[in-house]
Amino acid sequence: MIRATFAGFATALTALQSNSKKLDVTLQNISNMHTEGYTRQNLKVSELGYTDIQSHYSNSNDIAVGYGVSLDAVQQVRDQFLDISYRDQNAKVGYNDITSEALKSMQAFLDETNMDGIRNSFDAVQTALTTMQDTSKVQDPVYQGQFRSTVEATANLLNNAAEKIQTAETNEYHKIDGTGTDENGYVQTINNLLQTIGDLNDKIYKNEILGQKALELKDARNKAIDDLSQYIPISVTYYNEDLQHAGKQTSIPNQLRIDMTYTTKEPVVAKNADGSIKTEKVPARDDDGNILTKQVAKVDEDNKPVLDGDGKQVYETETIYATKKDENGKDVVDDDGNPVYETQPVYAKYMTKLHTLNLVHGTSTTQSKNYGKVEMDYSVNATSEKNPLNAAVKFTKAPIYKNTGSDGSIGDYTEIVDDESMITNTGYQDADGAYTRFATGSLQASLDMLSTSSTSALKTGTYNGYDYYMDRLDSLAETFAYTMNKYNYMGNTGVSEEDALKELTAESAKYLLLVNRDTQTAQVNLAEDSTTLINPEKSLLYKNGSYNTAKDVNRVTAANISISHGWTNGTTKLGLKSDKSADSNATVLNMIEGMTHPHDELQHKSFSDYMANISTTLSNDQKNNTDALTSNKQVLSSIQESKDEQSGVSLDEEAANMMTYVSSYNAAAKLMNAFDETLQSLLSIAG
């Protein structure tokens, strides 16, 4: 079989075309070396083989030779594994980065390693008391004034620290909702990125059905996906979608969908030995969601009344439980006439489950949207700038369009499927201890820092948030006020500590040195032993999670602690009495002991040591987070370097390619000249 006369020209032409196109691609790569998000391109080629079946019957002198090279496509050089690794690691860095900013904002005023702060102010109070412990100095107005000044300075420092934490909470809240800032919050940024990715999906699809690869649009989409991965953990999937549209089967190749990954910690019910679900009675609650209680006479094991030292009946608090009601609202009773109570399951443990929520789904076909959204969720807790704790966000999944009507006929993507399916990421634990959260991402870092602190529940985030440190400062302020007020009341009245506690429990305004600035009172809540202070936490209402601050209106906190008006204007003085002798320095000595003695309310630490522990905890949080941030950044940088080697543009490599393609182009041109000379010779011989 003899090759066609111009077959050599065709082969050389494909070589010219191939190397010319490769030079074009190289030029495109070099010109976009510094374009953010650009992916290096190359020309995919394949050989044009000799496929004529007649070659089977050709003589032995014929050798099958191909017809050159086929230009298949210009493609991007990307590694999907590196893309996944980069986005996963980017979310980890985003979490640590935002956490670092939050912890640094508190370190500026709570880390007392290299500065004089609240801890030193407590030492100054102790020094002032030690100086005036002599009886003659107790009555000296100069020494009393010095003592009052150091106490006031301590209160001011606590006020200042609380104010700065409140400011940090507000700023963190605005990072999420975007109000009050020059930049968009996470909500607006995530929505913009989802819309951008969804719109680019459409544009890429429309280009591809026209035969255009739209590589630059894919670069823009990949850049948006990388940016999104900083805020929430996502997974990216490419798939082929077969759809019915206007009565015809349509296949949409290389569709892209983005799923958000999150976990739920769900309670698992406890069971009895027979396998039935273990239950407990449900406490009754008032309109504000507070558990109802009643006082009942305390009895011993023989059912005899328990009496105190004065022979009076001792009472104890008993919970009131909710009873079942019939259709008329009357209590349901059993056969013996006893009330039947409402019950609820008892939860023994919790199970963590991994979930995904689709945020971008293919193209929009004939509809307007193919992406989900995120928004602030006020249904759990009516958060605001003034009440930023336990901020929540709600995600709505991307709508999926159904292409069949209710009667089974082929439709035109008019019906939305699962559009209302959504999850709420609350960032804090509910009454059962369950919660929904992301493993990583900037958004979750801010939600974790705004989650409420609770001693009865596990920590929601990896690190302690603002409310944890605020609670500890509140405990410090309240215990300090409680201690000073208790000993001063004893010193002014000469009563015992037990009697003083009763008066302070009754919110007595007499002889108070430290008070709630707004109410001029010092609420005292004591445990059953009548000596240990109960520091009330900011608890959530049963109904909607908003704060019930009404019952804590008289509480002394770090934000409102102040010296009393009476102490300021001189009507309240430092007591000189005790329950044993008059005109003694017992009050000052008691206060000195109170400054140095470990307090049960402060983790068995003194005031100074407790403040030092707060600083240490914060420093440890910051160090651990900094170590994690450094490590995660190094891993991210390593992945980025691998991506750059794979997908980035190297000037040296492109220059070497350019010289290779130019040489190949020249060789192909010379080949055409050789074929031309050969053809001219053949024509001369034939002529």
PDB file of N, CA, C and O in Angstrom, residues 602-629:
ATOM      1  N   LEU A 602     -13.539  29.584  94.780  1.00  0.00           N
ATOM      2  CA  LEU A 602     -12.476  29.933  93.825  1.00  0.00           C
ATOM      3  C   LEU A 602     -11.528  28.761  93.613  1.00  0.00           C
ATOM      4  O   LEU A 602     -10.304  28.933  93.551  1.00  0.00           O
ATOM      5  N   GLN A 603     -12.095  27.569  93.515  1.00  0.00           N
ATOM      6  CA  GLN A 603     -11.301  26.361  93.271  1.00  0.00           C
ATOM      7  C   GLN A 603     -10.239  26.167  94.351  1.00  0.00           C
ATOM      8  O   GLN A 603      -9.106  25.765  94.069  1.00  0.00           O
ATOM      9  N   HIS A 604     -10.606  26.517  95.597  1.00  0.00           N
ATOM     10  CA  HIS A 604      -9.714  26.361  96.752  1.00  0.00           C
ATOM     11  C   HIS A 604      -8.428  27.176  96.591  1.00  0.00           C
ATOM     12  O   HIS A 604      -7.342  26.716  96.946  1.00  0.00           O
ATOM     13  N   LYS A 605      -8.592  28.383  96.076  1.00  0.00           N
ATOM     14  CA  LYS A 605      -7.455  29.285  95.901  1.00  0.00           C
ATOM     15  C   LYS A 605      -7.757  30.625  96.561  1.00  0.00           C
ATOM     16  O   LYS A 605      -8.925  31.005  96.722  1.00  0.00           O
ATOM     17  N   SER A 606      -6.693  31.345  96.885  1.00  0.00           N
ATOM     18  CA  SER A 606      -6.861  32.714  97.374  1.00  0.00           C
ATOM     19  C   SER A 606      -7.171  33.618  96.190  1.00  0.00           C
ATOM     20  O   SER A 606      -7.080  33.204  95.026  1.00  0.00           O
ATOM     21  N   PHE A 607      -7.499  34.887  96.477  1.00  0.00           N
ATOM     22  CA  PHE A 607      -7.843  35.822  95.397  1.00  0.00           C
ATOM     23  C   PHE A 607      -6.692  35.980  94.409  1.00  0.00           C
ATOM     24  O   PHE A 607      -6.884  35.899  93.196  1.00  0.00           O
ATOM     25  N   SER A 608      -5.489  36.220  94.933  1.00  0.00           N
ATOM     26  CA  SER A 608      -4.330  36.413  94.055  1.00  0.00           C
ATOM     27  C   SER A 608      -4.023  35.162  93.251  1.00  0.00           C
ATOM     28  O   SER A 608      -3.755  35.232  92.039  1.00  0.00           O
ATOM     29  N   ASP A 609      -4.044  34.010  93.918  1.00  0.00           N
ATOM     30  CA  ASP A 609      -3.738  32.762  93.218  1.00  0.00           C
ATOM     31  C   ASP A 609      -4.803  32.433  92.175  1.00  0.00           C
ATOM     32  O   ASP A 609      -4.496  31.880  91.114  1.00  0.00           O
ATOM     33  N   TYR A 610      -6.055  32.762  92.479  1.00  0.00           N
ATOM     34  CA  TYR A 610      -7.130  32.502  91.520  1.00  0.00           C
ATOM     35  C   TYR A 610      -6.947  33.350  90.267  1.00  0.00           C
ATOM     36  O   TYR A 610      -7.121  32.869  89.144  1.00  0.00           O
ATOM     37  N   MET A 611      -6.577  34.617  90.453  1.00  0.00           N
ATOM     38  CA  MET A 611      -6.334  35.484  89.300  1.00  0.00           C
ATOM     39  C   MET A 611      -5.122  35.001  88.507  1.00  0.00           C
ATOM     40  O   MET A 611      -5.118  35.035  87.278  1.00  0.00           O
ATOM     41  N   ALA A 612      -4.102  34.521  89.235  1.00  0.00           N
ATOM     42  CA  ALA A 612      -2.928  33.972  88.543  1.00  0.00           C
ATOM     43  C   ALA A 612      -3.316  32.743  87.727  1.00  0.00           C
ATOM     44  O   ALA A 612      -2.806  32.534  86.618  1.00  0.00           O
ATOM     45  N   ASN A 613      -4.234  31.945  88.270  1.00  0.00           N
ATOM     46  CA  ASN A 613      -4.685  30.759  87.553  1.00  0.00           C
ATOM     47  C   ASN A 613      -5.464  31.133  86.305  1.00  0.00           C
ATOM     48  O   ASN A 613      -5.368  30.460  85.268  1.00  0.00           O
ATOM     49  N   ILE A 614      -6.257  32.205  86.381  1.00  0.00           N
ATOM     50  CA  ILE A 614      -6.978  32.688  85.192  1.00  0.00           C
ATOM     51  C   ILE A 614      -5.979  33.061  84.099  1.00  0.00           C
ATOM     52  O   ILE A 614      -6.142  32.684  82.931  1.00  0.00           O
ATOM     53  N   SER A 615      -4.947  33.807  84.476  1.00  0.00           N
ATOM     54  CA  SER A 615      -3.919  34.212  83.509  1.00  0.00           C
ATOM     55  C   SER A 615      -3.203  32.996  82.927  1.00  0.00           C
ATOM     56  O   SER A 615      -2.921  32.945  81.725  1.00  0.00           O
ATOM     57  N   THR A 616      -2.910  32.021  83.788  1.00  0.00           N
ATOM     58  CA  THR A 616      -2.218  30.818  83.324  1.00  0.00           C
ATOM     59  C   THR A 616      -3.077  30.026  82.349  1.00  0.00           C
ATOM     60  O   THR A 616      -2.591  29.539  81.321  1.00  0.00           O
ATOM     61  N   THR A 617      -4.372  29.886  82.675  1.00  0.00           N
ATOM     62  CA  THR A 617      -5.283  29.166  81.783  1.00  0.00           C
ATOM     63  C   THR A 617      -5.349  29.837  80.416  1.00  0.00           C
ATOM     64  O   THR A 617      -5.304  29.167  79.375  1.00  0.00           O
ATOM     65  N   LEU A 618      -5.444  31.163  80.426  1.00  0.00           N
ATOM     66  CA  LEU A 618      -5.493  31.899  79.165  1.00  0.00           C
ATOM     67  C   LEU A 618      -4.191  31.735  78.388  1.00  0.00           C
ATOM     68  O   LEU A 618      -4.202  31.537  77.164  1.00  0.00           O
ATOM     69  N   SER A 619      -3.053  31.813  79.096  1.00  0.00           N
ATOM     70  CA  SER A 619      -1.757  31.642  78.429  1.00  0.00           C
ATOM     71  C   SER A 619      -1.622  30.250  77.832  1.00  0.00           C
ATOM     72  O   SER A 619      -1.094  30.084  76.722  1.00  0.00           O
ATOM     73  N   ASN A 620      -2.092  29.243  78.565  1.00  0.00           N
ATOM     74  CA  ASN A 620      -2.034  27.874  78.047  1.00  0.00           C
ATOM     75  C   ASN A 620      -2.917  27.715  76.815  1.00  0.00           C
ATOM     76  O   ASN A 620      -2.536  27.052  75.840  1.00  0.00           O
ATOM     77  N   ASP A 621      -4.119  28.310  76.868  1.00  0.00           N
ATOM     78  CA  ASP A 621      -5.001  28.272  75.700  1.00  0.00           C
ATOM     79  C   ASP A 621      -4.317  28.903  74.486  1.00  0.00           C
ATOM     80  O   ASP A 621      -4.343  28.352  73.379  1.00  0.00           O
ATOM     81  N   GLN A 622      -3.717  30.073  74.725  1.00  0.00           N
ATOM     82  CA  GLN A 622      -3.073  30.778  73.624  1.00  0.00           C
ATOM     83  C   GLN A 622      -1.870  29.992  73.091  1.00  0.00           C
ATOM     84  O   GLN A 622      -1.666  29.911  71.882  1.00  0.00           O
ATOM     85  N   LYS A 623      -1.083  29.423  73.996  1.00  0.00           N
ATOM     86  CA  LYS A 623       0.088  28.653  73.557  1.00  0.00           C
ATOM     87  C   LYS A 623      -0.336  27.428  72.756  1.00  0.00           C
ATOM     88  O   LYS A 623       0.233  27.140  71.689  1.00  0.00           O
ATOM     89  N   ASN A 624      -1.322  26.694  73.276  1.00  0.00           N
ATOM     90  CA  ASN A 624      -1.792  25.496  72.567  1.00  0.00           C
ATOM     91  C   ASN A 624      -2.354  25.856  71.197  1.00  0.00           C
ATOM     92  O   ASN A 624      -2.116  25.155  70.208  1.00  0.00           O
ATOM     93  N   ASN A 625      -3.117  26.947  71.147  1.00  0.00           N
ATOM     94  CA  ASN A 625      -3.685  27.371  69.868  1.00  0.00           C
ATOM     95  C   ASN A 625      -2.591  27.855  68.921  1.00  0.00           C
ATOM     96  O   ASN A 625      -2.637  27.590  67.717  1.00  0.00           O
ATOM     97  N   THR A 626      -1.615  28.590  69.460  1.00  0.00           N
ATOM     98  CA  THR A 626      -0.508  29.080  68.624  1.00  0.00           C
ATOM     99  C   THR A 626       0.285  27.916  68.051  1.00  0.00           C
ATOM    100  O   THR A 626       0.676  27.931  66.879  1.00  0.00           O
ATOM    101  N   ASP A 627       0.539  26.900  68.881  1.00  0.00           N
ATOM    102  CA  ASP A 627       1.255  25.712  68.392  1.00  0.00           C
ATOM    103  C   ASP A 627       0.458  25.033  67.279  1.00  0.00           C
ATOM    104  O   ASP A 627       1.028  24.625  66.252  1.00  0.00           O
ATOM    105  N   ALA A 628      -0.870  24.900  67.500  1.00  0.00           N
ATOM    106  CA  ALA A 628      -1.709  24.276  66.473  1.00  0.00           C
ATOM    107  C   ALA A 628      -1.742  25.119  65.202  1.00  0.00           C
ATOM    108  O   ALA A 628      -1.685  24.587  64.087  1.00  0.00           O
ATOM    109  N   LEU A 629      -1.816  26.457  65.385  1.00  0.00           N
ATOM    110  CA  LEU A 629      -1.836  27.359  64.228  1.00  0.00           C
ATOM    111  C   LEU A 629      -0.537  27.262  63.439  1.00  0.00           C
ATOM    112  O   LEU A 629      -0.548  27.180  62.202  1.00  0.00           O
TER     113      LEU A 629
END
